[in-house]
Amino acid sequence: MTYEPPDLLSREEELLAPYAMRTRLSRGRRHFEAPHPYRTLYQRDRDRIVHSTAFRRLMYKTQVLVAQTNDHHRTRLTHTLEVAQISRTIARQLGLNEDLTEAIALGHDLGHPPFGHAGESALQECMTDHGGFEHNSHGLRIVDFLEYRYADFPGLNLSWEVLQAMAQHSKLRSAVDLKDLAGAGQPILEAQVVDSADSLAYDTHDVDDAIGVGLITPEEVSQVEFWQRAVDQVRQKHPKIGPLQFVPTVIRALISWQVTDLLEHTQERIRQQRIQTLEDVRLAAGRLVGPGPQLLKWKAELEAFLHQRVYCHHRVLRMAAKGRRIIHHLFDEFRKSPEQLPERYRQRAEGGSLEQTVCDYLAGMTDRFVQDEYLRLFQPFSSV
Ligand code: MG
């Protein structure tokens, strides 16, 4: 081969801050693989996630609103892309490893079942006596075991750092199988960036979507100080703004305000706490990446509003109740008669835990597929 790739590992040394994670410092992969001629370890992680089946399924998975509600609101996939894009902007500004940040962001919601948090709580109920269910630990199960695209290993064989970010995000962090991976101390900054970008993205886009489908009006959100302040900024800058551009402009202002505030306060914490190395990040008393106290307070008020007026809106609760009911019915039915499972899952159920297999099958489904499956099983004379 005559192609001579640039030395990306040395470029990392030139570009990255001293407290950033470097490819050279990675703990590597569970199953050994020779390095790629021109993609770094974390670039390959990112590419593997994008090419995975679980990633493509995010397209038809609920963020807040069930996927068929309309064609404009966020799905789990578009939410993930927004998180990745915001995370990369922040990582680049802070001198962090952008490839690793992107890989963590693109993988952060892979373990979500259909119907969002309603689907998750239904699977938790079904799995109470069988090891439980939690989307982050399920995400790890997908990338470590359930994806089956590679000849030499199960799962995607991602780097230790991406797996650790998923484990540290899990509510079951102290569970036996996650304990080693999650480790002690604070997550690396690349993982902290994704956590913050995730919450920044959903707080903002959930308002946008809720207005878009008519659950709330812009006037109603005005009672939230954070929103109203962004509105004031927009009106001042664009006094003649038209109604079509108004909401997207306020949303943009909110994102940009939060990112700038986060950068300022994160940089300040890094300076004040004299963070010089990765070890300093791990041993810090708390998280270093995040907004300042004033913005955190405004954000909490916005979240309280969203909870009350959007997540608990009767139209959203109806979707959630229906989603939970569908998951419970399917789980009970497959558990009672596993011969109805597709061949691959039936074989696995025979060799292991039936409940875990049914849970894996259901958690992998999209909103669309799970509803079709429900009709196939319970609607009289439907297709089989
Ligand atoms: Mg998310």
PDB file of N, CA and C in Angstrom, residues 19 104 161 164-169 173 182-193 195 278 280-284 286-289:
ATOM      1  N   TYR A  19      -5.233  16.899  30.790  1.00  0.00           N
ATOM      2  CA  TYR A  19      -6.201  16.064  31.532  1.00  0.00           C
ATOM      3  C   TYR A  19      -7.164  15.322  30.602  1.00  0.00           C
ATOM      4  N   ILE A 104     -18.772   7.974  23.051  1.00  0.00           N
ATOM      5  CA  ILE A 104     -19.584   7.845  24.276  1.00  0.00           C
ATOM      6  C   ILE A 104     -20.987   8.414  24.033  1.00  0.00           C
ATOM      7  N   GLU A 161     -12.707   2.474  27.929  1.00  0.00           N
ATOM      8  CA  GLU A 161     -13.163   3.801  28.349  1.00  0.00           C
ATOM      9  C   GLU A 161     -14.624   4.053  27.957  1.00  0.00           C
ATOM     10  N   GLN A 164     -16.675   1.891  30.266  1.00  0.00           N
ATOM     11  CA  GLN A 164     -16.686   2.452  31.610  1.00  0.00           C
ATOM     12  C   GLN A 164     -17.663   3.635  31.708  1.00  0.00           C
ATOM     13  N   ALA A 165     -17.702   4.462  30.663  1.00  0.00           N
ATOM     14  CA  ALA A 165     -18.633   5.596  30.677  1.00  0.00           C
ATOM     15  C   ALA A 165     -20.068   5.086  30.808  1.00  0.00           C
ATOM     16  N   MET A 166     -20.379   3.978  30.134  1.00  0.00           N
ATOM     17  CA  MET A 166     -21.736   3.426  30.226  1.00  0.00           C
ATOM     18  C   MET A 166     -21.995   2.885  31.627  1.00  0.00           C
ATOM     19  N   ALA A 167     -21.005   2.194  32.189  1.00  0.00           N
ATOM     20  CA  ALA A 167     -21.166   1.602  33.525  1.00  0.00           C
ATOM     21  C   ALA A 167     -21.318   2.695  34.584  1.00  0.00           C
ATOM     22  N   GLN A 168     -20.559   3.767  34.423  1.00  0.00           N
ATOM     23  CA  GLN A 168     -20.600   4.826  35.432  1.00  0.00           C
ATOM     24  C   GLN A 168     -21.888   5.634  35.357  1.00  0.00           C
ATOM     25  N   HIS A 169     -22.566   5.543  34.246  1.00  0.00           N
ATOM     26  CA  HIS A 169     -23.822   6.257  34.071  1.00  0.00           C
ATOM     27  C   HIS A 169     -24.987   5.455  34.653  1.00  0.00           C
ATOM     28  N   ARG A 173     -24.545   1.007  39.294  1.00  0.00           N
ATOM     29  CA  ARG A 173     -23.091   1.117  39.271  1.00  0.00           C
ATOM     30  C   ARG A 173     -22.404   0.168  40.255  1.00  0.00           C
ATOM     31  N   ALA A 182     -17.013   0.099  36.482  1.00  0.00           N
ATOM     32  CA  ALA A 182     -17.313   1.473  36.910  1.00  0.00           C
ATOM     33  C   ALA A 182     -16.140   2.054  37.703  1.00  0.00           C
ATOM     34  N   GLY A 183     -15.465   1.210  38.489  1.00  0.00           N
ATOM     35  CA  GLY A 183     -14.294   1.665  39.239  1.00  0.00           C
ATOM     36  C   GLY A 183     -14.642   2.722  40.273  1.00  0.00           C
ATOM     37  N   ALA A 184     -13.619   3.302  40.848  1.00  0.00           N
ATOM     38  CA  ALA A 184     -13.853   4.326  41.860  1.00  0.00           C
ATOM     39  C   ALA A 184     -13.534   5.698  41.270  1.00  0.00           C
ATOM     40  N   GLY A 185     -13.972   6.734  41.939  1.00  0.00           N
ATOM     41  CA  GLY A 185     -13.619   8.091  41.522  1.00  0.00           C
ATOM     42  C   GLY A 185     -14.540   8.647  40.457  1.00  0.00           C
ATOM     43  N   GLN A 186     -14.188   9.844  39.988  1.00  0.00           N
ATOM     44  CA  GLN A 186     -15.019  10.552  39.011  1.00  0.00           C
ATOM     45  C   GLN A 186     -14.792   9.983  37.607  1.00  0.00           C
ATOM     46  N   PRO A 187     -15.822  10.072  36.763  1.00  0.00           N
ATOM     47  CA  PRO A 187     -15.627   9.685  35.354  1.00  0.00           C
ATOM     48  C   PRO A 187     -14.625  10.624  34.666  1.00  0.00           C
ATOM     49  N   ILE A 188     -13.992  10.153  33.601  1.00  0.00           N
ATOM     50  CA  ILE A 188     -13.107  11.022  32.814  1.00  0.00           C
ATOM     51  C   ILE A 188     -13.939  12.187  32.242  1.00  0.00           C
ATOM     52  N   LEU A 189     -13.260  13.269  31.872  1.00  0.00           N
ATOM     53  CA  LEU A 189     -13.989  14.474  31.457  1.00  0.00           C
ATOM     54  C   LEU A 189     -14.825  14.237  30.202  1.00  0.00           C
ATOM     55  N   GLU A 190     -14.350  13.379  29.297  1.00  0.00           N
ATOM     56  CA  GLU A 190     -15.099  13.104  28.065  1.00  0.00           C
ATOM     57  C   GLU A 190     -16.485  12.531  28.409  1.00  0.00           C
ATOM     58  N   ALA A 191     -16.534  11.679  29.450  1.00  0.00           N
ATOM     59  CA  ALA A 191     -17.822  11.101  29.868  1.00  0.00           C
ATOM     60  C   ALA A 191     -18.667  12.145  30.593  1.00  0.00           C
ATOM     61  N   GLN A 192     -18.028  12.980  31.381  1.00  0.00           N
ATOM     62  CA  GLN A 192     -18.773  14.038  32.080  1.00  0.00           C
ATOM     63  C   GLN A 192     -19.410  15.010  31.085  1.00  0.00           C
ATOM     64  N   VAL A 193     -18.700  15.291  30.003  1.00  0.00           N
ATOM     65  CA  VAL A 193     -19.234  16.193  28.970  1.00  0.00           C
ATOM     66  C   VAL A 193     -20.527  15.609  28.387  1.00  0.00           C
ATOM     67  N   ASP A 195     -22.642  13.464  29.739  1.00  0.00           N
ATOM     68  CA  ASP A 195     -23.714  13.544  30.741  1.00  0.00           C
ATOM     69  C   ASP A 195     -24.362  14.927  30.740  1.00  0.00           C
ATOM     70  N   LEU A 278      -5.112  13.231  34.252  1.00  0.00           N
ATOM     71  CA  LEU A 278      -6.276  12.351  34.329  1.00  0.00           C
ATOM     72  C   LEU A 278      -6.531  11.907  35.764  1.00  0.00           C
ATOM     73  N   ASP A 280      -5.886  13.569  38.462  1.00  0.00           N
ATOM     74  CA  ASP A 280      -6.530  14.677  39.181  1.00  0.00           C
ATOM     75  C   ASP A 280      -8.041  14.678  38.927  1.00  0.00           C
ATOM     76  N   VAL A 281      -8.428  14.374  37.677  1.00  0.00           N
ATOM     77  CA  VAL A 281      -9.853  14.343  37.321  1.00  0.00           C
ATOM     78  C   VAL A 281     -10.549  13.264  38.142  1.00  0.00           C
ATOM     79  N   ARG A 282      -9.939  12.076  38.179  1.00  0.00           N
ATOM     80  CA  ARG A 282     -10.540  10.951  38.902  1.00  0.00           C
ATOM     81  C   ARG A 282     -10.658  11.214  40.394  1.00  0.00           C
ATOM     82  N   LEU A 283      -9.673  11.920  40.945  1.00  0.00           N
ATOM     83  CA  LEU A 283      -9.640  12.134  42.393  1.00  0.00           C
ATOM     84  C   LEU A 283     -10.351  13.413  42.830  1.00  0.00           C
ATOM     85  N   ALA A 284     -10.871  14.177  41.875  1.00  0.00           N
ATOM     86  CA  ALA A 284     -11.549  15.442  42.232  1.00  0.00           C
ATOM     87  C   ALA A 284     -12.734  15.150  43.152  1.00  0.00           C
ATOM     88  N   GLY A 286     -15.683  16.342  43.161  1.00  0.00           N
ATOM     89  CA  GLY A 286     -16.971  16.225  42.474  1.00  0.00           C
ATOM     90  C   GLY A 286     -16.742  16.306  40.981  1.00  0.00           C
ATOM     91  N   ARG A 287     -17.850  16.378  40.254  1.00  0.00           N
ATOM     92  CA  ARG A 287     -17.733  16.516  38.794  1.00  0.00           C
ATOM     93  C   ARG A 287     -17.190  17.899  38.437  1.00  0.00           C
ATOM     94  N   LEU A 288     -16.389  17.938  37.404  1.00  0.00           N
ATOM     95  CA  LEU A 288     -15.800  19.208  36.987  1.00  0.00           C
ATOM     96  C   LEU A 288     -16.595  19.858  35.865  1.00  0.00           C
ATOM     97  N   VAL A 289     -17.255  19.021  35.063  1.00  0.00           N
ATOM     98  CA  VAL A 289     -18.011  19.565  33.932  1.00  0.00           C
ATOM     99  C   VAL A 289     -19.447  19.826  34.368  1.00  0.00           C
TER     100      VAL A 289
END
